[in-house]
CSV table of C-alpha atoms in Angstrom, one decimal:
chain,number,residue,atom,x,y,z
A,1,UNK,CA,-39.5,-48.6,-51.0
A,2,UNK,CA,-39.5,-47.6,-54.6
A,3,UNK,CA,-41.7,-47.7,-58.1
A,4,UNK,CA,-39.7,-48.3,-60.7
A,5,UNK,CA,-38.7,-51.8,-61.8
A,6,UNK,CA,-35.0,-53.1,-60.1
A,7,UNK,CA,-33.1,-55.5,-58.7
A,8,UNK,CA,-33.5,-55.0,-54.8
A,9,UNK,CA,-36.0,-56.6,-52.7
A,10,UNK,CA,-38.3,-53.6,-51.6
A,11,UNK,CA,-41.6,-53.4,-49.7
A,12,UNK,CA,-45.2,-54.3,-50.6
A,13,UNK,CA,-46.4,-56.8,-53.5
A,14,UNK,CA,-45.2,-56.4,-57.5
A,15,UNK,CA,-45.0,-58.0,-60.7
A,16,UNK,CA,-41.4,-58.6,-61.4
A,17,UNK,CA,-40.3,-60.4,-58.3
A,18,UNK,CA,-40.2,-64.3,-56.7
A,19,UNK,CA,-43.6,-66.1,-55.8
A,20,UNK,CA,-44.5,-64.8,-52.9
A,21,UNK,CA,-47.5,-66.8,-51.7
A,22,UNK,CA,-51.5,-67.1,-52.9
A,23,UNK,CA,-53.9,-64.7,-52.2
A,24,UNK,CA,-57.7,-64.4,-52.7
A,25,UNK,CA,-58.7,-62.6,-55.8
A,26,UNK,CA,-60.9,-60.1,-52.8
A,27,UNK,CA,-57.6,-59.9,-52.0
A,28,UNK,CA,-55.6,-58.9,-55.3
A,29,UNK,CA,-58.3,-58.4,-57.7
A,30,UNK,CA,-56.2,-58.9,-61.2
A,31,UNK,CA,-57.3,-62.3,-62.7
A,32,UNK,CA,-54.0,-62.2,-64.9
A,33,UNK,CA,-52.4,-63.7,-61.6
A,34,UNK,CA,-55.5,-66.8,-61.1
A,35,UNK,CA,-54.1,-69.7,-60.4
A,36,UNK,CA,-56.2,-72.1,-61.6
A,37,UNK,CA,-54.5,-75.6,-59.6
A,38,UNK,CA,-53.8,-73.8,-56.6
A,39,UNK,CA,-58.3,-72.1,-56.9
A,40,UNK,CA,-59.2,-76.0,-57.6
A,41,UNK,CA,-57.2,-77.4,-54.5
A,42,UNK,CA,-59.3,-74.7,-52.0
A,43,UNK,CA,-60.8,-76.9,-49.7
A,44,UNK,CA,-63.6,-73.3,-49.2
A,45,UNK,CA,-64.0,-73.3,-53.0
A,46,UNK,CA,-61.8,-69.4,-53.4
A,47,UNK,CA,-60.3,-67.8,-56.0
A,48,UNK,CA,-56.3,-67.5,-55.5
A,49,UNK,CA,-54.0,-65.4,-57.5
A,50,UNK,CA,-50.0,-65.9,-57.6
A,51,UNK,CA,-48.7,-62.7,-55.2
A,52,UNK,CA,-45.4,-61.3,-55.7
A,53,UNK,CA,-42.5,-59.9,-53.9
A,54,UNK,CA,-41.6,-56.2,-55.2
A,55,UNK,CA,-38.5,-55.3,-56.5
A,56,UNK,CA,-37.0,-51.9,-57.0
A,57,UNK,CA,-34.2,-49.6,-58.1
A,58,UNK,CA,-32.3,-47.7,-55.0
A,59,UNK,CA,-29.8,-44.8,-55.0
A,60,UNK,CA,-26.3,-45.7,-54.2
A,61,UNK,CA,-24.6,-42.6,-52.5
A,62,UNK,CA,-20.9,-42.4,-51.9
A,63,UNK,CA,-20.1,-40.2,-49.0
A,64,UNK,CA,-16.7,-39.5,-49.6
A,65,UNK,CA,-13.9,-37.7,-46.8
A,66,UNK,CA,-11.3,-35.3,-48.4
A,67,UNK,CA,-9.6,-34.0,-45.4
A,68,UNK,CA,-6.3,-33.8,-45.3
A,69,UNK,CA,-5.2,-37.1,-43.7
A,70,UNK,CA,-6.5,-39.0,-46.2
A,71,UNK,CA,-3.5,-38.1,-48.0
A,72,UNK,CA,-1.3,-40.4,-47.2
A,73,UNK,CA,0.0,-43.1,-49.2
A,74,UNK,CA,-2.2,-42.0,-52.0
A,75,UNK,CA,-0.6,-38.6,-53.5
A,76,UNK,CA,1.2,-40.1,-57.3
A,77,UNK,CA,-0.2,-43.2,-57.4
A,78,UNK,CA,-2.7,-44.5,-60.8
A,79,UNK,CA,-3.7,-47.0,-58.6
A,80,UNK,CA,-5.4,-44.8,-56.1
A,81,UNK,CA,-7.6,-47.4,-54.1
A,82,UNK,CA,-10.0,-45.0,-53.3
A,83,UNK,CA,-10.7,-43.7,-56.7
A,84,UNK,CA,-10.9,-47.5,-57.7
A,85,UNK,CA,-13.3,-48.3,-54.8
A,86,UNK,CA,-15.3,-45.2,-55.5
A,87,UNK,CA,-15.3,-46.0,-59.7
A,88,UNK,CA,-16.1,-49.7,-59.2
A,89,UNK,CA,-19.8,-48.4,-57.1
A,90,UNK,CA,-20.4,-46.5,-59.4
A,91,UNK,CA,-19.9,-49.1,-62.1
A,92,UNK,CA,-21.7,-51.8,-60.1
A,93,UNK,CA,-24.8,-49.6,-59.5
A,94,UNK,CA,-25.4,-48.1,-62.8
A,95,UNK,CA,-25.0,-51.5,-64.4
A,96,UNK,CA,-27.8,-52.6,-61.7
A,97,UNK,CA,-29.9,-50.0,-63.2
A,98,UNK,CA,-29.6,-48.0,-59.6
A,99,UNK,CA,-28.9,-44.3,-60.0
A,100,UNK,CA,-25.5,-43.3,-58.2
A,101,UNK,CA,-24.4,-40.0,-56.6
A,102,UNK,CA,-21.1,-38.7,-55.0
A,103,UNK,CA,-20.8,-36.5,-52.4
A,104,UNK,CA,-17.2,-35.0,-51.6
A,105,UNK,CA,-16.2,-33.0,-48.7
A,106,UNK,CA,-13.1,-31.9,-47.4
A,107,UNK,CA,-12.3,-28.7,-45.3
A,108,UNK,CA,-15.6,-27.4,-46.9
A,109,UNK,CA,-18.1,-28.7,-49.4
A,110,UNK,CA,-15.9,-30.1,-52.7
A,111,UNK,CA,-18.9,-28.7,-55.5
A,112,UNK,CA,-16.7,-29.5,-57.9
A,113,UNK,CA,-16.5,-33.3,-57.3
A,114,UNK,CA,-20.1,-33.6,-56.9
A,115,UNK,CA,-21.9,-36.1,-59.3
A,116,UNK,CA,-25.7,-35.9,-58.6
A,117,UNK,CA,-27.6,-38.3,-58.9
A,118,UNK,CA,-27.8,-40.5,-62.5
A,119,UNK,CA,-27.5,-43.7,-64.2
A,120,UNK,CA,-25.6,-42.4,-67.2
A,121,UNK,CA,-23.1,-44.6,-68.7
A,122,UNK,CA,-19.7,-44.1,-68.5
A,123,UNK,CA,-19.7,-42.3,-64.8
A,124,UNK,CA,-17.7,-44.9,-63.6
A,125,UNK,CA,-14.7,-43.2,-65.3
A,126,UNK,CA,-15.7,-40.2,-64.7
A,127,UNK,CA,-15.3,-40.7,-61.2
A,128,UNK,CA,-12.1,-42.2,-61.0
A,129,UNK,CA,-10.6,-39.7,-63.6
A,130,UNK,CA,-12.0,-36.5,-60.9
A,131,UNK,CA,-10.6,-38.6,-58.1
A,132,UNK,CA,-7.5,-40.0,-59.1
A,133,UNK,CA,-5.5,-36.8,-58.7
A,134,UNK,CA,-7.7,-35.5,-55.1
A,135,UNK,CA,-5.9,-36.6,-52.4
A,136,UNK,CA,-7.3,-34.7,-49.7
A,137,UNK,CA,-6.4,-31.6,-47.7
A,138,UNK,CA,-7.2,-29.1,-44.7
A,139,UNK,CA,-8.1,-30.2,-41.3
A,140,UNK,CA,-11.3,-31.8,-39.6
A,141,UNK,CA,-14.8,-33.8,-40.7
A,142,UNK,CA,-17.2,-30.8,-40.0
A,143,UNK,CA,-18.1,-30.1,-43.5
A,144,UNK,CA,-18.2,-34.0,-44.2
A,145,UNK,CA,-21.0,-33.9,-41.3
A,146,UNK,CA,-23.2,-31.0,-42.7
A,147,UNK,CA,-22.9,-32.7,-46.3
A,148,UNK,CA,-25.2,-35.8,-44.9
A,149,UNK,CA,-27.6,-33.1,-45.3
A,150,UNK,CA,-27.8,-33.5,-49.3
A,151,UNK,CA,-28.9,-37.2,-48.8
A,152,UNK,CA,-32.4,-38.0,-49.5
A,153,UNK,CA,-35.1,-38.3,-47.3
A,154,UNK,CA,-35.6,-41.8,-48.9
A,155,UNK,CA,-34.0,-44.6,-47.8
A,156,UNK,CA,-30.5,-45.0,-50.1
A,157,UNK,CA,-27.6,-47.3,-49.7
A,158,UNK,CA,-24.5,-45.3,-48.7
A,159,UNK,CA,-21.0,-45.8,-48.0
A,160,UNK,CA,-19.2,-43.8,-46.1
A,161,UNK,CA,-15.5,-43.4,-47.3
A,162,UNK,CA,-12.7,-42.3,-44.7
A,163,UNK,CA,-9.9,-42.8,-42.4
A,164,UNK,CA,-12.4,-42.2,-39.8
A,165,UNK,CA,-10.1,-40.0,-37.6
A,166,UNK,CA,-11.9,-38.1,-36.1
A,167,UNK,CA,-13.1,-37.4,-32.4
A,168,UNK,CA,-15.6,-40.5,-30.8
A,169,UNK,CA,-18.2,-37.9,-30.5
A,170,UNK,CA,-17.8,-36.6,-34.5
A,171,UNK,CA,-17.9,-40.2,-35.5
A,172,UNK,CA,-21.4,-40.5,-33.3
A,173,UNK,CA,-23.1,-37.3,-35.0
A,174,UNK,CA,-22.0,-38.3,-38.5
A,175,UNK,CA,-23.9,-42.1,-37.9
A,176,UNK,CA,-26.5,-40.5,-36.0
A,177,UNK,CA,-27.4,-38.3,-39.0
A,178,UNK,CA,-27.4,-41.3,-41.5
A,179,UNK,CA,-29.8,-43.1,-39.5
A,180,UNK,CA,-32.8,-43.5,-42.0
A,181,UNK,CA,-30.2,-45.3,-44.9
A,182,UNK,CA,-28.5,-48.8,-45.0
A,183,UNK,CA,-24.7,-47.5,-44.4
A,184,UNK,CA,-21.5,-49.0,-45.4
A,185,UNK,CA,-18.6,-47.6,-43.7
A,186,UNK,CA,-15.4,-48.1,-45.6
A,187,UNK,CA,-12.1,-47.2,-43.6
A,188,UNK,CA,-9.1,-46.2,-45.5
A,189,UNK,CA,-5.9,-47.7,-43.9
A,190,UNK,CA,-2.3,-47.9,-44.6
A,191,UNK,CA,-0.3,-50.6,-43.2
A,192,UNK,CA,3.0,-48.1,-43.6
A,193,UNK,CA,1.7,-46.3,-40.1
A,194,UNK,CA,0.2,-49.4,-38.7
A,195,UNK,CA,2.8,-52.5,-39.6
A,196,UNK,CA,5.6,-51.5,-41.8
A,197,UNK,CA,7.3,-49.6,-38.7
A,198,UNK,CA,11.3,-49.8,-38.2
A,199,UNK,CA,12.2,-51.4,-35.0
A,200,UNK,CA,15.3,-48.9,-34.4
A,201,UNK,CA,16.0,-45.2,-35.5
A,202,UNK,CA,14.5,-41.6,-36.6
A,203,UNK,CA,11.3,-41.1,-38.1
A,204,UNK,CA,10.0,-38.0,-39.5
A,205,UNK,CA,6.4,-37.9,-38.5
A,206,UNK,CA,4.3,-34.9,-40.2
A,207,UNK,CA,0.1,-34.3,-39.4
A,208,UNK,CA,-1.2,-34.3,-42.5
A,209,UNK,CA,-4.0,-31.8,-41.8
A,210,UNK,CA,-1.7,-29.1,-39.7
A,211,UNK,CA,1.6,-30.0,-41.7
A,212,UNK,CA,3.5,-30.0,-38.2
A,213,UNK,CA,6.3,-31.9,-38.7
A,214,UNK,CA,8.1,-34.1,-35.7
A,215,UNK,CA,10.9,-36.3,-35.4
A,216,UNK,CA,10.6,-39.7,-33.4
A,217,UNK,CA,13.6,-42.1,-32.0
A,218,UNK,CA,11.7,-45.2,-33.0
A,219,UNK,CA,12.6,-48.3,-30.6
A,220,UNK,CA,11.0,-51.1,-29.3
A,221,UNK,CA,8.7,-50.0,-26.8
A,222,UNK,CA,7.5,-46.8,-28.9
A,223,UNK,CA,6.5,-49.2,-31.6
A,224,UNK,CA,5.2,-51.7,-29.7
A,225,UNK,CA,2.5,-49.0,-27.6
A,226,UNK,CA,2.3,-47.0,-31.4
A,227,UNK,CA,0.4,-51.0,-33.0
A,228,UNK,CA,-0.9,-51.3,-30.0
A,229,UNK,CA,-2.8,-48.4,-29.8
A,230,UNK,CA,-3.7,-48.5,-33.9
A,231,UNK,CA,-4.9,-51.8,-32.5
A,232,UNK,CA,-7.1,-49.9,-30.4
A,233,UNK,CA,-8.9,-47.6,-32.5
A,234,UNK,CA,-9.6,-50.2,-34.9
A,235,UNK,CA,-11.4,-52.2,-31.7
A,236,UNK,CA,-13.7,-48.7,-31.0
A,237,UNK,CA,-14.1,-48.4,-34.7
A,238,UNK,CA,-15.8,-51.9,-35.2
A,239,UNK,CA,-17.5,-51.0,-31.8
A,240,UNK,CA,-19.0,-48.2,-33.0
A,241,UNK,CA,-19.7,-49.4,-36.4
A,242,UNK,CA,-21.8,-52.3,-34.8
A,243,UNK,CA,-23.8,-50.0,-32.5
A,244,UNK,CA,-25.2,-48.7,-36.0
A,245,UNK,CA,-25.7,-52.3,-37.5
A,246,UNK,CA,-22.3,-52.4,-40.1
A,247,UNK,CA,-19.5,-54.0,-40.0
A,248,UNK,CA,-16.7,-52.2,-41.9
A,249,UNK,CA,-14.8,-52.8,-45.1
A,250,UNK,CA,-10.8,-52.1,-44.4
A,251,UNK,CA,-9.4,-50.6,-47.7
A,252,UNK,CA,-5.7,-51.0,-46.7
A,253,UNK,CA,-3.0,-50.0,-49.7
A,254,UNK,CA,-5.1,-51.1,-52.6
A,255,UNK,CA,-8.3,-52.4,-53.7
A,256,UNK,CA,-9.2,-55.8,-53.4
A,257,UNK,CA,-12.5,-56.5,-56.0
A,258,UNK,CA,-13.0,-59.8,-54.7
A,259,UNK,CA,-12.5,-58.7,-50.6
A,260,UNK,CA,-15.1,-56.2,-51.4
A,261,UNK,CA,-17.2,-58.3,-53.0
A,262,UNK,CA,-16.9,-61.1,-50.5
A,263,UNK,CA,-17.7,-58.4,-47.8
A,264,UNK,CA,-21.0,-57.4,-49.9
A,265,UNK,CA,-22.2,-60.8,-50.2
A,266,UNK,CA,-21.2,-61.7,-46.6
A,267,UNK,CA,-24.1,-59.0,-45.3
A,268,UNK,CA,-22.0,-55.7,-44.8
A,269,UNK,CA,-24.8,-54.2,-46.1
């Protein structure tokens, strides 16, 4: 639902939309809409006007995880795929003439990455110049949680940026509490922790959000049951995504433009 003038199908009957279907003037009293072939071919001699659809602006919202296991792979790098994935919403909404917002959140609330609401031009770069350089730290998605509270009460479109690992029941609450918005989960992957595993020696593991370090004998079997189980969580992860209507959008390594785009146009949201 909206008023202003945009580029999203919304609800009800406007002006700056695609031919709906005729309606009596009773109806739709503006005669600016008559039309006078479709009032002459009424067999019960009515009055029809051209109806509408609407079409509105929307909010784009980027609901974005800072803990500290989204970290990895990303500390260093100018090609941050998250900063580009976050900076080319932003880009794509405020060239639709949508307003876009960023919400940050990593042990607690990140203020200082916020970006409220707007359609001002260049906040594209802004964004990826404040994120470029946040990697993430601390431990745990609580704060992530109580930041859906910031989201409108209006429907927005949202996309929910994170490694997503987190407890079954966290990942519930946090889609339970975006339950009035179109959501579009985006998970954050590296394929160094997933694929790229040696078949034979010692690894130096480290938890990103405690900093406990450990040291693995990597062989076969280990690495076989370690895919198999990332394997796993990436099965209950489109599980749960589904139960809440989305599929997901893998951002593995870098950012793809034309994946995402393809997974935008394909109905992921």
């Amino acid at each position: 639902r909206g008023v202003a003038p945009g580029a999203h199908r919304a609800a009800g009957a406007g002006a700056n939309g695609a031919f709906l279907r005729h309606a009596s003037i009773l109806e739709i009293p503006d005669a600016r809409r008559i039309d006078m072939r479709a009032s002459l071919l009424d067999p019960l001699g009515g009055i029809k006007v051209r109806r509408f659809e609407n079409r509105a602006r929307i909010d784009v919202f980027v609901l974005l995880d800072l803990s500290g296991s989204m970290a990895f792979g990303r500390g260093g790098r100018e090609d941050d795929p998250v900063a580009e994935l976050v900076s080319a919403v932003a880009h794509a909404a405020v060239r639709g003439q949508d307003r876009f917002a960023l919400i940050a959140a990593g042990p607690s609330a990140r203020e200082d990455l916020a970006i409220r609401p707007t359609r001002r031009r260049g906040v594209a770069d802004e964004v990826w110049a404040r994120l470029v350089d946040e990697v993430g730290e601390g431990r745990g998605v609580a704060s992530m949680i109580a930041a859906t509270d910031e989201l409108p009460q209006r429907r927005a479109l949202v996309f929910v940026v994170s490694d997503f690992l987190m407890p079954e029941a966290e990942l519930s609450e946090l889609m339970g509490r975006l339950w009035r918005h179109d959501v579009a989960p985006v998970v954050v992957r590296s394929s160094a922790v997933e694929a790229r595993l040696p078949r034979f020696g010692l690894v130096e593991t480290r938890d990103l959000e405690t900093g406990r370090r450990r040291l693995v004998l990597m062989r076969r079997s280990l690495r076989e049951r370690w895919i198999a189980q990332a394997r796993e969580r990436r099965a209950a992860l489109d599980a749960a995504f589904r139960r809440y209507g989305r599929p997901a959008f893998d951002l593995v390594d870098r950012f793809e433009p034309d994946a995402f785009a393809d997974y935008l146009l394909s109905g992921g949201v």
